[in-house]
mmCIF file of C-alpha atoms in Angstrom:
data_model
loop_
_atom_site.group_PDB
_atom_site.id
_atom_site.type_symbol
_atom_site.label_atom_id
_atom_site.label_comp_id
_atom_site.label_asym_id
_atom_site.label_seq_id
_atom_site.Cartn_x
_atom_site.Cartn_y
_atom_site.Cartn_z
ATOM 1 C CA ILE A 826 -87.915 -4.630 23.662
ATOM 2 C CA LYS A 827 -87.933 -8.132 22.593
ATOM 3 C CA ASN A 828 -85.681 -7.449 19.323
ATOM 4 C CA GLN A 829 -83.378 -4.790 19.962
ATOM 5 C CA ALA A 830 -82.893 -3.819 23.822
ATOM 6 C CA SER A 831 -82.901 -7.909 24.621
ATOM 7 C CA ILE A 832 -79.593 -7.732 22.938
ATOM 8 C CA PHE A 833 -78.222 -5.806 26.390
ATOM 9 C CA ASN A 834 -79.638 -8.088 28.804
ATOM 10 C CA GLY A 835 -75.941 -10.250 28.468
ATOM 11 C CA VAL A 836 -74.347 -6.917 29.293
ATOM 12 C CA GLY A 837 -75.857 -5.589 32.311
ATOM 13 C CA LYS A 838 -79.285 -4.507 33.560
ATOM 14 C CA VAL A 839 -81.447 -2.709 30.820
ATOM 15 C CA TYR A 840 -83.727 0.095 31.640
ATOM 16 C CA SER A 841 -85.799 1.742 29.337
ATOM 17 C CA PRO A 842 -88.137 4.622 28.731
ATOM 18 C CA VAL A 843 -91.985 4.917 28.281
ATOM 19 C CA TYR A 844 -92.447 7.770 26.452
ATOM 20 C CA ARG A 845 -94.909 9.791 24.545
ATOM 21 C CA GLN A 846 -93.795 9.677 20.923
ATOM 22 C CA ALA A 847 -94.167 11.765 18.152
ATOM 23 C CA ASN A 848 -96.209 10.393 15.541
ATOM 24 C CA LEU A 849 -94.322 9.509 12.486
ATOM 25 C CA LYS A 850 -96.013 12.426 10.249
ATOM 26 C CA ALA A 851 -93.875 14.708 12.714
ATOM 27 C CA TYR A 852 -90.397 13.818 11.412
ATOM 28 C CA ASP A 853 -91.853 15.992 7.429
ATOM 29 C CA GLN A 854 -93.495 18.577 9.647
ATOM 30 C CA TYR A 855 -90.626 19.165 11.395
ATOM 31 C CA ALA A 856 -88.566 19.352 9.139
ATOM 32 C CA ARG A 857 -90.882 22.076 7.191
ATOM 33 C CA LYS A 858 -90.218 24.009 11.291
ATOM 34 C CA ASP A 859 -94.319 23.380 11.827
ATOM 35 C CA PRO A 860 -94.614 24.712 15.822
ATOM 36 C CA ASN A 861 -96.833 21.291 16.248
ATOM 37 C CA ALA A 862 -94.472 19.080 15.369
ATOM 38 C CA ILE A 863 -91.586 21.280 17.560
ATOM 39 C CA ALA A 864 -94.049 20.682 20.561
ATOM 40 C CA ALA A 865 -94.331 16.974 20.321
ATOM 41 C CA PHE A 866 -90.658 16.509 19.638
ATOM 42 C CA GLU A 867 -89.834 18.547 22.631
ATOM 43 C CA LEU A 868 -92.495 16.601 24.629
ATOM 44 C CA ALA A 869 -91.469 13.246 23.772
ATOM 45 C CA TYR A 870 -87.487 14.226 24.465
ATOM 46 C CA SER A 871 -88.826 15.759 27.874
ATOM 47 C CA ASP A 872 -90.295 12.063 29.285
ATOM 48 C CA VAL A 873 -86.793 10.478 27.935
ATOM 49 C CA LYS A 874 -85.138 13.268 29.994
ATOM 50 C CA ARG A 875 -87.030 12.450 33.431
ATOM 51 C CA ALA A 876 -86.338 8.930 33.065
ATOM 52 C CA PHE A 877 -82.546 8.991 32.560
ATOM 53 C CA GLU A 878 -82.680 11.367 35.742
ATOM 54 C CA TYR A 879 -85.121 9.022 37.333
ATOM 55 C CA TYR A 880 -82.375 5.856 36.492
ATOM 56 C CA LEU A 881 -79.170 8.368 37.719
ATOM 57 C CA GLU A 882 -81.172 9.088 40.903
ATOM 58 C CA HIS A 883 -82.318 5.532 41.812
ATOM 59 C CA TYR A 884 -80.785 2.816 39.743
ATOM 60 C CA ASN A 885 -77.069 3.678 38.686
ATOM 61 C CA ASN A 886 -75.463 3.987 42.158
ATOM 62 C CA GLY A 887 -72.816 5.326 39.931
ATOM 63 C CA ARG A 888 -71.644 2.378 37.888
ATOM 64 C CA PRO A 889 -70.946 2.568 34.098
ATOM 65 C CA PHE A 890 -73.786 2.361 31.681
ATOM 66 C CA ILE A 891 -74.600 1.938 27.900
ATOM 67 C CA ILE A 892 -76.697 4.203 25.661
ATOM 68 C CA ALA A 893 -78.868 1.975 22.967
ATOM 69 C CA SER A 894 -81.478 3.520 20.914
ATOM 70 C CA HIS A 895 -82.791 3.114 17.386
ATOM 71 C CA SER A 896 -85.064 5.540 15.052
ATOM 72 C CA GLN A 897 -86.859 8.041 17.138
ATOM 73 C CA GLY A 898 -85.358 6.646 19.862
ATOM 74 C CA THR A 899 -81.776 7.696 18.269
ATOM 75 C CA THR A 900 -83.694 11.433 17.527
ATOM 76 C CA HIS A 901 -83.748 12.146 21.463
ATOM 77 C CA GLY A 902 -81.061 9.638 22.445
ATOM 78 C CA LYS A 903 -78.250 12.101 20.773
ATOM 79 C CA LYS A 904 -79.786 14.793 21.976
ATOM 80 C CA LEU A 905 -80.095 12.835 25.552
ATOM 81 C CA ILE A 906 -76.301 12.988 25.364
ATOM 82 C CA LYS A 907 -75.419 16.198 24.228
ATOM 83 C CA GLU A 908 -77.505 17.974 26.560
ATOM 84 C CA GLU A 909 -77.151 15.644 29.467
ATOM 85 C CA ILE A 910 -73.801 14.020 29.224
ATOM 86 C CA GLU A 911 -71.462 16.041 27.167
ATOM 87 C CA GLY A 912 -69.666 17.947 29.650
ATOM 88 C CA THR A 913 -70.472 16.245 33.012
ATOM 89 C CA LYS A 914 -68.728 13.522 34.814
ATOM 90 C CA LEU A 915 -70.942 10.983 33.294
ATOM 91 C CA MET A 916 -69.346 10.985 30.440
ATOM 92 C CA ASN A 917 -66.537 9.336 32.436
ATOM 93 C CA LYS A 918 -69.146 6.652 32.851
ATOM 94 C CA LEU A 919 -70.398 5.967 29.300
ATOM 95 C CA VAL A 920 -69.270 3.150 28.173
ATOM 96 C CA VAL A 921 -70.283 2.951 24.511
ATOM 97 C CA ALA A 922 -73.415 4.699 22.693
ATOM 98 C CA TYR A 923 -74.802 2.650 20.251
ATOM 99 C CA LEU A 924 -77.180 5.475 18.123
ATOM 100 C CA VAL A 925 -78.996 3.616 15.196
ATOM 101 C CA GLY A 926 -81.990 3.931 12.707
ATOM 102 C CA ILE A 927 -81.213 7.798 12.364
ATOM 103 C CA GLN A 928 -78.364 9.922 10.585
ATOM 104 C CA VAL A 929 -75.966 11.259 13.115
ATOM 105 C CA LYS A 930 -73.724 14.387 11.796
ATOM 106 C CA LYS A 931 -69.931 13.674 12.377
ATOM 107 C CA ASP A 932 -69.698 16.992 14.082
ATOM 108 C CA PHE A 933 -73.121 17.210 15.999
ATOM 109 C CA PHE A 934 -71.144 16.296 19.519
ATOM 110 C CA LYS A 935 -68.696 18.350 21.102
ATOM 111 C CA GLU A 936 -66.846 15.403 23.040
ATOM 112 C CA LEU A 937 -68.427 12.452 22.287
ATOM 113 C CA ARG A 938 -66.341 11.037 19.127
ATOM 114 C CA LEU A 939 -67.366 7.995 16.677
ATOM 115 C CA CYS A 940 -65.693 4.921 17.706
ATOM 116 C CA ARG A 941 -62.737 3.962 15.756
ATOM 117 C CA ASP A 942 -62.984 -0.015 16.113
ATOM 118 C CA LYS A 943 -64.687 -2.833 17.965
ATOM 119 C CA ASN A 944 -62.023 -1.953 20.832
ATOM 120 C CA ASP A 945 -62.856 1.635 21.438
ATOM 121 C CA THR A 946 -65.032 2.844 24.024
ATOM 122 C CA GLY A 947 -66.226 6.045 25.700
ATOM 123 C CA CYS A 948 -67.464 6.689 21.661
ATOM 124 C CA TYR A 949 -70.695 6.143 20.322
ATOM 125 C CA CYS A 950 -71.485 3.467 17.274
ATOM 126 C CA THR A 951 -74.201 4.459 14.032
ATOM 127 C CA TRP A 952 -75.428 3.141 10.956
ATOM 128 C CA ARG A 953 -78.717 2.438 8.809
ATOM 129 C CA THR A 954 -79.351 -0.565 6.708
ATOM 130 C CA PHE A 955 -80.662 -0.109 2.887
ATOM 131 C CA LYS A 956 -80.258 -2.617 0.181
ATOM 132 C CA LYS A 957 -76.785 -3.153 -1.764
ATOM 133 C CA ASP A 958 -76.859 -0.476 -4.267
ATOM 134 C CA TYR A 959 -79.595 1.618 -3.691
ATOM 135 C CA TYR A 960 -79.360 5.437 -1.883
ATOM 136 C CA PRO A 961 -82.497 7.032 -0.542
ATOM 137 C CA LYS A 962 -83.381 9.995 -2.578
ATOM 138 C CA ASP A 963 -84.033 12.260 0.105
ATOM 139 C CA ARG A 964 -80.804 11.841 1.636
ATOM 140 C CA ASP A 965 -78.312 14.281 1.287
ATOM 141 C CA TYR A 966 -74.304 12.723 1.081
ATOM 142 C CA ASP A 967 -72.085 15.618 2.417
ATOM 143 C CA ASN A 968 -69.175 13.514 4.159
ATOM 144 C CA ASN A 969 -70.620 14.318 7.325
ATOM 145 C CA ILE A 970 -73.100 11.915 8.419
ATOM 146 C CA ALA A 971 -71.258 9.182 10.747
ATOM 147 C CA CYS A 972 -71.497 5.090 9.688
ATOM 148 C CA THR A 973 -70.610 2.361 11.767
ATOM 149 C CA ASN A 974 -70.247 -1.447 10.222
ATOM 150 C CA PRO A 975 -71.318 -3.372 13.176
ATOM 151 C CA LEU A 976 -70.057 -6.531 11.625
ATOM 152 C CA ASN A 977 -66.416 -5.216 11.700
ATOM 153 C CA TRP A 978 -67.066 -1.926 13.137
ATOM 154 C CA LEU A 979 -65.100 -0.113 10.971
ATOM 155 C CA THR A 980 -65.519 3.042 9.629
ATOM 156 C CA ASP A 981 -64.659 3.317 6.527
ATOM 157 C CA GLU A 982 -65.478 0.613 3.219
ATOM 158 C CA THR A 983 -63.914 -2.186 4.112
ATOM 159 C CA PRO A 984 -66.988 -4.888 3.368
ATOM 160 C CA ALA A 985 -68.094 -7.258 6.050
ATOM 161 C CA THR A 986 -68.979 -11.002 4.556
ATOM 162 C CA PHE A 987 -71.959 -13.224 5.667
ATOM 163 C CA LYS A 988 -69.562 -15.463 7.521
ATOM 164 C CA GLU A 989 -68.720 -12.262 9.825
ATOM 165 C CA ASN A 990 -72.134 -12.200 10.841
ATOM 166 C CA LYS A 991 -72.310 -14.078 14.341
ATOM 167 C CA GLY A 992 -76.305 -13.697 14.164
ATOM 168 C CA SER A 993 -79.542 -12.829 13.211
ATOM 169 C CA VAL A 994 -82.844 -12.674 14.775
ATOM 170 C CA LEU A 995 -86.350 -12.460 12.289
ATOM 171 C CA LYS A 996 -89.749 -10.772 13.805
ATOM 172 C CA LYS A 997 -90.702 -13.903 15.131
ATOM 173 C CA PHE A 998 -87.798 -14.166 17.677
ATOM 174 C CA ASN A 999 -87.848 -17.999 17.750
ATOM 175 C CA LYS A 1000 -83.869 -18.293 16.690
ATOM 176 C CA VAL A 1001 -80.556 -16.601 15.677
ATOM 177 C CA ILE A 1002 -79.388 -17.468 12.415
ATOM 178 C CA PRO A 1003 -75.848 -16.716 11.767
ATOM 179 C CA ASN A 1004 -74.381 -16.192 7.993
ATOM 180 C CA ALA A 1005 -77.634 -14.012 7.614
ATOM 181 C CA ILE A 1006 -76.591 -10.973 6.470
ATOM 182 C CA ASP A 1007 -73.305 -8.753 5.291
ATOM 183 C CA ALA A 1008 -72.782 -4.928 5.452
ATOM 184 C CA GLN A 1009 -70.485 -3.016 4.239
ATOM 185 C CA VAL A 1010 -70.958 0.745 4.715
ATOM 186 C CA SER A 1011 -71.258 3.032 1.206
ATOM 187 C CA LYS A 1012 -71.151 6.936 1.779
ATOM 188 C CA ASP A 1013 -72.976 7.346 4.814
ATOM 189 C CA ILE A 1014 -75.642 4.461 5.028
ATOM 190 C CA LEU A 1015 -74.856 0.470 5.340
ATOM 191 C CA TRP A 1016 -75.501 -1.809 2.701
ATOM 192 C CA VAL A 1017 -76.956 -5.643 2.732
ATOM 193 C CA SER A 1018 -76.991 -8.255 0.209
ATOM 194 C CA ARG A 1019 -80.496 -10.073 0.163
ATOM 195 C CA PRO A 1020 -81.160 -11.929 3.520
ATOM 196 C CA ASN A 1021 -79.630 -15.297 3.475
ATOM 197 C CA VAL A 1022 -82.596 -16.780 5.584
ATOM 198 C CA PRO A 1023 -85.947 -19.053 4.618
ATOM 199 C CA PHE A 1024 -87.657 -17.670 1.597
ATOM 200 C CA GLY A 1025 -84.885 -15.071 1.824
ATOM 201 C CA TRP A 1026 -85.750 -14.103 -1.962
ATOM 202 C CA LEU A 1027 -89.018 -13.241 -1.158
ATOM 203 C CA LEU A 1028 -87.453 -10.301 0.999
ATOM 204 C CA GLN A 1029 -87.703 -6.943 -1.804
ATOM 205 C CA ARG A 1030 -86.963 -4.409 0.882
ATOM 206 C CA LYS A 1031 -84.607 -1.057 -0.019
ATOM 207 C CA ASN A 1032 -85.122 0.313 2.954
ATOM 208 C CA TRP A 1033 -84.013 -2.089 6.426
ATOM 209 C CA HIS A 1034 -84.785 0.373 9.175
ATOM 210 C CA ILE A 1035 -86.942 -2.748 10.641
ATOM 211 C CA ALA A 1036 -83.733 -4.977 11.082
ATOM 212 C CA ASP A 1037 -81.097 -2.202 11.980
ATOM 213 C CA TYR A 1038 -80.703 -4.295 15.185
ATOM 214 C CA ASN A 1039 -82.027 -7.611 14.520
ATOM 215 C CA PHE A 1040 -79.734 -8.313 11.574
ATOM 216 C CA TYR A 1041 -76.165 -7.765 13.757
ATOM 217 C CA TRP A 1042 -78.330 -9.062 16.894
ATOM 218 C CA VAL A 1043 -75.439 -12.036 17.949
ATOM 219 C CA ASN A 1044 -72.185 -9.462 16.856
ATOM 220 C CA VAL A 1045 -74.126 -5.851 19.151
ATOM 221 C CA ARG A 1046 -74.528 -8.168 22.084
ATOM 222 C CA GLU A 1047 -70.594 -9.688 21.814
ATOM 223 C CA ASN A 1048 -69.431 -6.233 21.002
ATOM 224 C CA ALA A 1049 -71.234 -4.536 23.728
ATOM 225 C CA LYS A 1050 -69.590 -6.804 26.446
ATOM 226 C CA HIS A 1051 -66.420 -6.518 24.220
ATOM 227 C CA ARG A 1052 -66.143 -3.119 24.866
ATOM 228 C CA LEU A 1053 -67.662 -2.889 28.907
ATOM 229 C CA ASN A 1054 -64.705 -5.362 29.467
ATOM 230 C CA LEU A 1055 -61.844 -3.225 27.993
ATOM 231 C CA PHE A 1056 -63.685 -0.282 29.663
ATOM 232 C CA TRP A 1057 -63.093 -1.862 33.150
ATOM 233 C CA LYS A 1058 -59.725 -2.986 32.119
ATOM 234 C CA TYR A 1059 -59.041 0.723 31.335
#
């Protein structure tokens, strides 16, 4: 809530589901079609779905909304969109979806499309952050996985420099650091250089999953507000 959902409190009210998450190891078991893992994810999703239905009934009041998720949240978020939003009148209320930290295949949705640039609405953005020049060995690079650059909001390999980053937040969430990280789409993942932060030389991570939102905190916050303003104009 502090590091991720806080991004969106400058755009509107934030509603976050409390749900019974599947264990991290369940992802490996799910890939092997383990029935217990499948049941765990179905249980988690049922909580998310009920929370969304409750929000629509009691709080939405016909207003436009944004779907934002990360990691397992994206596993459930993209399913929620596919099953509960696509093909319904709710599609006309969806400003944008930020489906981050889990791969989203380009052909996963029937109607919802990948955002083309920072001005697009009624679409989704997605990225997974890794160290530059590193490709996870357990990933398939088949050109069918979507990726957005959250600094320039393009989906090609046009790099975005440190100067384009308006502000990152670290784990302590005690200050905003501008120009802390760059970004470039490579194949279906997002590459970043070593963070330009105090003692950044000590940060040797290859997988920056934990910072998928933190690195681009201000850029995402401003983009959400920008897309909402455009949505009202349309």
